[in-house]
Amino acid sequence: MTGKPKTVAAICAAQMFVLVSSYAHAHQLPNQVVATLYRSSAVIEGVKFKIATFDSAETTVGGSKLDYNWQNCVDSAKLRMRQSGVTTLFWCERGYHNEKQ
């Protein structure tokens, strides 16, 4: 249990870095390597809200940009769903958010 708060803090810090660094190069990467985090609505059925876009140019060791962005997105979704009292769902989709969806 002693390692969990440090692990959660490290993951959150890494995700903030990804979010801040990705702001500087918005939509510069192809859709195929980007992950977007969404959540459902607790009130309106069938509605999804964009939470974050993971579009870092970093790669995982032995992996790809998509691997890196997807794993950060999935980790973020899991952390949010673990919070007590959360009734909405969080999930990742490949590509940038499309307002027309």
GROMACS .gro file of N, CA and C in nm:
model
  303
    1MET      N    1   0.082  -0.120   0.000
    1MET     CA    2   0.000   0.000   0.000
    1MET      C    3   0.086   0.126   0.000
    2THR      N    4   0.209   0.117   0.049
    2THR     CA    5   0.291   0.237   0.056
    2THR      C    6   0.330   0.289  -0.081
    3GLY      N    7   0.338   0.204  -0.182
    3GLY     CA    8   0.378   0.247  -0.314
    3GLY      C    9   0.266   0.305  -0.398
    4LYS      N   10   0.139   0.279  -0.361
    4LYS     CA   11   0.026   0.323  -0.444
    4LYS      C   12   0.013   0.475  -0.455
    5PRO      N   13   0.020   0.551  -0.344
    5PRO     CA   14   0.009   0.696  -0.360
    5PRO      C   15   0.118   0.754  -0.450
    6LYS      N   16   0.241   0.702  -0.438
    6LYS     CA   17   0.349   0.750  -0.524
    6LYS      C   18   0.324   0.711  -0.668
    7THR      N   19   0.272   0.590  -0.691
    7THR     CA   20   0.244   0.544  -0.826
    7THR      C   21   0.134   0.629  -0.889
    8VAL      N   22   0.026   0.655  -0.816
    8VAL     CA   23  -0.083   0.737  -0.868
    8VAL      C   24  -0.034   0.878  -0.897
    9ALA      N   25   0.047   0.932  -0.807
    9ALA     CA   26   0.102   1.067  -0.827
    9ALA      C   27   0.192   1.071  -0.950
   10ALA      N   28   0.272   0.968  -0.969
   10ALA     CA   29   0.362   0.962  -1.085
   10ALA      C   30   0.282   0.953  -1.215
   11ILE      N   31   0.178   0.871  -1.216
   11ILE     CA   32   0.094   0.857  -1.335
   11ILE      C   33   0.025   0.990  -1.366
   12CYS      N   34  -0.028   1.055  -1.263
   12CYS     CA   35  -0.095   1.184  -1.284
   12CYS      C   36   0.003   1.288  -1.336
   13ALA      N   37   0.123   1.291  -1.282
   13ALA     CA   38   0.224   1.386  -1.327
   13ALA      C   39   0.261   1.360  -1.473
   14ALA      N   40   0.275   1.233  -1.508
   14ALA     CA   41   0.309   1.198  -1.646
   14ALA      C   42   0.196   1.238  -1.741
   15GLN      N   43   0.072   1.218  -1.699
   15GLN     CA   44  -0.041   1.255  -1.783
   15GLN      C   45  -0.051   1.406  -1.800
   16MET      N   46  -0.023   1.481  -1.694
   16MET     CA   47  -0.024   1.627  -1.705
   16MET      C   48   0.083   1.672  -1.803
   17PHE      N   49   0.201   1.609  -1.797
   17PHE     CA   50   0.307   1.643  -1.891
   17PHE      C   51   0.262   1.617  -2.035
   18VAL      N   52   0.197   1.504  -2.055
   18VAL     CA   53   0.148   1.469  -2.189
   18VAL      C   54   0.045   1.572  -2.235
   19LEU      N   55  -0.046   1.610  -2.146
   19LEU     CA   56  -0.150   1.705  -2.184
   19LEU      C   57  -0.091   1.842  -2.216
   20VAL      N   58   0.002   1.888  -2.134
   20VAL     CA   59   0.063   2.019  -2.157
   20VAL      C   60   0.148   2.018  -2.283
   21SER      N   61   0.229   1.914  -2.301
   21SER     CA   62   0.315   1.910  -2.419
   21SER      C   63   0.233   1.891  -2.547
   22SER      N   64   0.122   1.822  -2.538
   22SER     CA   65   0.042   1.800  -2.658
   22SER      C   66  -0.030   1.927  -2.700
   23TYR      N   67  -0.054   2.018  -2.607
   23TYR     CA   68  -0.121   2.143  -2.641
   23TYR      C   69  -0.040   2.223  -2.742
   24ALA      N   70   0.091   2.215  -2.731
   24ALA     CA   71   0.180   2.292  -2.817
   24ALA      C   72   0.176   2.246  -2.963
   25HIS      N   73   0.136   2.123  -2.988
   25HIS     CA   74   0.134   2.075  -3.126
   25HIS      C   75  -0.001   2.012  -3.162
   26ALA      N   76  -0.107   2.084  -3.131
   26ALA     CA   77  -0.243   2.033  -3.152
   26ALA      C   78  -0.263   1.986  -3.297
   27HIS      N   79  -0.314   1.867  -3.311
   27HIS     CA   80  -0.350   1.806  -3.439
   27HIS      C   81  -0.234   1.796  -3.537
   28GLN      N   82  -0.116   1.778  -3.488
   28GLN     CA   83  -0.002   1.761  -3.578
   28GLN      C   84   0.029   1.615  -3.605
   29LEU      N   85  -0.023   1.525  -3.525
   29LEU     CA   86   0.000   1.382  -3.544
   29LEU      C   87  -0.117   1.320  -3.619
   30PRO      N   88  -0.093   1.214  -3.693
   30PRO     CA   89  -0.204   1.148  -3.763
   30PRO      C   90  -0.300   1.082  -3.663
   31ASN      N   91  -0.427   1.077  -3.701
   31ASN     CA   92  -0.531   1.017  -3.617
   31ASN      C   93  -0.495   0.877  -3.567
   32GLN      N   94  -0.419   0.800  -3.646
   32GLN     CA   95  -0.389   0.661  -3.613
   32GLN      C   96  -0.305   0.645  -3.488
   33VAL      N   97  -0.237   0.750  -3.441
   33VAL     CA   98  -0.149   0.736  -3.323
   33VAL      C   99  -0.201   0.814  -3.203
   34VAL      N  100  -0.324   0.864  -3.212
   34VAL     CA  101  -0.383   0.949  -3.108
   34VAL      C  102  -0.493   0.871  -3.034
   35ALA      N  103  -0.505   0.898  -2.903
   35ALA     CA  104  -0.614   0.841  -2.823
   35ALA      C  105  -0.688   0.956  -2.755
   36THR      N  106  -0.819   0.948  -2.751
   36THR     CA  107  -0.900   1.049  -2.685
   36THR      C  108  -0.982   0.983  -2.576
   37LEU      N  109  -0.983   1.046  -2.459
   37LEU     CA  110  -1.056   0.997  -2.342
   37LEU      C  111  -1.194   1.062  -2.337
   38TYR      N  112  -1.296   0.980  -2.320
   38TYR     CA  113  -1.434   1.026  -2.310
   38TYR      C  114  -1.497   0.977  -2.181
   39ARG      N  115  -1.608   1.042  -2.143
   39ARG     CA  116  -1.688   0.993  -2.032
   39ARG      C  117  -1.834   1.000  -2.070
   40SER      N  118  -1.913   0.916  -2.004
   40SER     CA  119  -2.057   0.917  -2.027
   40SER      C  120  -2.121   1.025  -1.939
   41SER      N  121  -2.249   1.043  -1.958
   41SER     CA  122  -2.326   1.137  -1.876
   41SER      C  123  -2.405   1.058  -1.773
   42ALA      N  124  -2.410   1.109  -1.652
   42ALA     CA  125  -2.491   1.046  -1.548
   42ALA      C  126  -2.638   1.083  -1.565
   43VAL      N  127  -2.667   1.180  -1.650
   43VAL     CA  128  -2.802   1.231  -1.664
   43VAL      C  129  -2.863   1.202  -1.801
   44ILE      N  130  -2.784   1.219  -1.908
   44ILE     CA  131  -2.836   1.205  -2.044
   44ILE      C  132  -2.780   1.078  -2.107
   45GLU      N  133  -2.867   0.986  -2.141
   45GLU     CA  134  -2.824   0.859  -2.199
   45GLU      C  135  -2.772   0.880  -2.342
   46GLY      N  136  -2.664   0.811  -2.375
   46GLY     CA  137  -2.610   0.814  -2.509
   46GLY      C  138  -2.521   0.934  -2.540
   47VAL      N  139  -2.492   1.016  -2.442
   47VAL     CA  140  -2.407   1.134  -2.464
   47VAL      C  141  -2.266   1.102  -2.416
   48LYS      N  142  -2.167   1.151  -2.491
   48LYS     CA  143  -2.029   1.135  -2.447
   48LYS      C  144  -1.961   1.270  -2.445
   49PHE      N  145  -1.874   1.289  -2.346
   49PHE     CA  146  -1.801   1.414  -2.329
   49PHE      C  147  -1.652   1.387  -2.346
   50LYS      N  148  -1.586   1.470  -2.424
   50LYS     CA  149  -1.441   1.459  -2.440
   50LYS      C  150  -1.375   1.511  -2.313
   51ILE      N  151  -1.282   1.433  -2.260
   51ILE     CA  152  -1.209   1.473  -2.139
   51ILE      C  153  -1.067   1.515  -2.175
   52ALA      N  154  -0.998   1.436  -2.255
   52ALA     CA  155  -0.858   1.466  -2.286
   52ALA      C  156  -0.818   1.399  -2.418
   53THR      N  157  -0.717   1.457  -2.480
   53THR     CA  158  -0.658   1.399  -2.600
   53THR      C  159  -0.513   1.364  -2.570
   54PHE      N  160  -0.474   1.244  -2.602
   54PHE     CA  161  -0.338   1.197  -2.582
   54PHE      C  162  -0.273   1.187  -2.719
   55ASP      N  163  -0.191   1.286  -2.750
   55ASP     CA  164  -0.129   1.291  -2.883
   55ASP      C  165   0.019   1.327  -2.873
   56SER      N  166   0.085   1.261  -2.782
   56SER     CA  167   0.228   1.283  -2.764
   56SER      C  168   0.306   1.214  -2.875
   57ALA      N  169   0.420   1.270  -2.907
   57ALA     CA  170   0.508   1.210  -3.008
   57ALA      C  171   0.602   1.106  -2.944
   58GLU      N  172   0.589   1.085  -2.813
   58GLU     CA  173   0.672   0.986  -2.743
   58GLU      C  174   0.632   0.846  -2.784
   59THR      N  175   0.723   0.750  -2.763
   59THR     CA  176   0.691   0.609  -2.789
   59THR      C  177   0.722   0.528  -2.664
   60THR      N  178   0.661   0.412  -2.655
   60THR     CA  179   0.695   0.319  -2.548
   60THR      C  180   0.823   0.246  -2.588
   61VAL      N  181   0.890   0.187  -2.491
   61VAL     CA  182   1.011   0.109  -2.522
   61VAL      C  183   0.969  -0.009  -2.609
   62GLY      N  184   1.022  -0.015  -2.727
   62GLY     CA  185   0.988  -0.123  -2.819
   62GLY      C  186   0.849  -0.111  -2.878
   63GLY      N  187   0.784   0.003  -2.858
   63GLY     CA  188   0.648   0.020  -2.906
   63GLY      C  189   0.634   0.139  -2.999
   64SER      N  190   0.514   0.191  -3.003
   64SER     CA  191   0.483   0.299  -3.097
   64SER      C  192   0.425   0.420  -3.025
   65LYS      N  193   0.400   0.525  -3.100
   65LYS     CA  194   0.333   0.643  -3.046
   65LYS      C  195   0.192   0.607  -3.000
   66LEU      N  196   0.124   0.524  -3.079
   66LEU     CA  197  -0.010   0.481  -3.038
   66LEU      C  198  -0.004   0.404  -2.907
   67ASP      N  199   0.092   0.314  -2.891
   67ASP     CA  200   0.106   0.239  -2.765
   67ASP      C  201   0.119   0.335  -2.647
   68TYR      N  202   0.204   0.435  -2.662
   68TYR     CA  203   0.229   0.533  -2.555
   68TYR      C  204   0.101   0.611  -2.523
   69ASN      N  205   0.038   0.666  -2.626
   69ASN     CA  206  -0.082   0.747  -2.605
   69ASN      C  207  -0.199   0.663  -2.554
   70TRP      N  208  -0.214   0.544  -2.608
   70TRP     CA  209  -0.324   0.457  -2.567
   70TRP      C  210  -0.308   0.416  -2.420
   71GLN      N  211  -0.187   0.379  -2.380
   71GLN     CA  212  -0.166   0.336  -2.242
   71GLN      C  213  -0.192   0.450  -2.144
   72ASN      N  214  -0.149   0.571  -2.178
   72ASN     CA  215  -0.177   0.686  -2.092
   72ASN      C  216  -0.326   0.714  -2.083
   73CYS      N  217  -0.397   0.699  -2.193
   73CYS     CA  218  -0.541   0.720  -2.194
   73CYS      C  219  -0.611   0.615  -2.108
   74VAL      N  220  -0.576   0.490  -2.126
   74VAL     CA  221  -0.637   0.381  -2.049
   74VAL      C  222  -0.607   0.396  -1.899
   75ASP      N  223  -0.483   0.431  -1.866
   75ASP     CA  224  -0.447   0.453  -1.725
   75ASP      C  225  -0.531   0.566  -1.665
   76SER      N  226  -0.549   0.672  -1.740
   76SER     CA  227  -0.629   0.785  -1.692
   76SER      C  228  -0.774   0.744  -1.671
   77ALA      N  229  -0.829   0.667  -1.763
   77ALA     CA  230  -0.968   0.619  -1.749
   77ALA      C  231  -0.982   0.532  -1.624
   78LYS      N  232  -0.888   0.442  -1.603
   78LYS     CA  233  -0.894   0.354  -1.486
   78LYS      C  234  -0.885   0.433  -1.356
   79LEU      N  235  -0.795   0.530  -1.350
   79LEU     CA  236  -0.781   0.612  -1.229
   79LEU      C  237  -0.910   0.687  -1.199
   80ARG      N  238  -0.972   0.742  -1.300
   80ARG     CA  239  -1.095   0.818  -1.280
   80ARG      C  240  -1.209   0.728  -1.234
   81MET      N  241  -1.218   0.607  -1.290
   81MET     CA  242  -1.327   0.516  -1.254
   81MET      C  243  -1.308   0.455  -1.116
   82ARG      N  244  -1.186   0.456  -1.063
   82ARG     CA  245  -1.159   0.403  -0.930
   82ARG      C  246  -1.201   0.499  -0.818
   83GLN      N  247  -1.227   0.625  -0.853
   83GLN     CA  248  -1.265   0.722  -0.750
   83GLN      C  249  -1.400   0.685  -0.691
   84SER      N  250  -1.412   0.699  -0.560
   84SER     CA  251  -1.539   0.665  -0.496
   84SER      C  252  -1.648   0.761  -0.541
   85GLY      N  253  -1.765   0.709  -0.563
   85GLY     CA  254  -1.880   0.790  -0.602
   85GLY      C  255  -1.893   0.814  -0.751
   86VAL      N  256  -1.797   0.768  -0.830
   86VAL     CA  257  -1.804   0.789  -0.975
   86VAL      C  258  -1.907   0.694  -1.034
   87THR      N  259  -2.004   0.750  -1.106
   87THR     CA  260  -2.108   0.667  -1.168
   87THR      C  261  -2.100   0.671  -1.320
   88THR      N  262  -2.017   0.758  -1.374
   88THR     CA  263  -2.002   0.765  -1.519
   88THR      C  264  -1.895   0.668  -1.565
   89LEU      N  265  -1.900   0.634  -1.691
   89LEU     CA  266  -1.799   0.546  -1.751
   89LEU      C  267  -1.695   0.631  -1.822
   90PHE      N  268  -1.572   0.583  -1.825
   90PHE     CA  269  -1.463   0.648  -1.897
   90PHE      C  270  -1.406   0.546  -1.995
   91TRP      N  271  -1.375   0.589  -2.116
   91TRP     CA  272  -1.317   0.500  -2.215
   91TRP      C  273  -1.234   0.579  -2.315
   92CYS      N  274  -1.153   0.508  -2.390
   92CYS     CA  275  -1.066   0.568  -2.490
   92CYS      C  276  -1.112   0.528  -2.630
   93GLU      N  277  -1.094   0.620  -2.723
   93GLU     CA  278  -1.119   0.594  -2.864
   93GLU      C  279  -0.998   0.643  -2.942
   94ARG      N  280  -0.971   0.575  -3.050
   94ARG     CA  281  -0.857   0.611  -3.134
   94ARG      C  282  -0.890   0.737  -3.216
   95GLY      N  283  -0.793   0.827  -3.225
   95GLY     CA  284  -0.808   0.947  -3.307
   95GLY      C  285  -0.846   1.070  -3.226
   96TYR      N  286  -0.838   1.183  -3.296
   96TYR     CA  287  -0.880   1.310  -3.236
   96TYR      C  288  -1.031   1.313  -3.223
   97HIS      N  289  -1.079   1.393  -3.129
   97HIS     CA  290  -1.222   1.413  -3.110
   97HIS      C  291  -1.282   1.473  -3.235
   98ASN      N  292  -1.396   1.420  -3.277
   98ASN     CA  293  -1.467   1.471  -3.393
   98ASN      C  294  -1.601   1.524  -3.345
   99GLU      N  295  -1.620   1.654  -3.352
   99GLU     CA  296  -1.744   1.717  -3.303
   99GLU      C  297  -1.868   1.663  -3.374
  100LYS      N  298  -1.851   1.611  -3.496
  100LYS     CA  299  -1.965   1.564  -3.575
  100LYS      C  300  -2.012   1.426  -3.538
  101GLN      N  301  -1.938   1.356  -3.450
  101GLN     CA  302  -1.975   1.219  -3.413
  101GLN      C  303  -2.098   1.218  -3.327
   0.00000   0.00000   0.00000
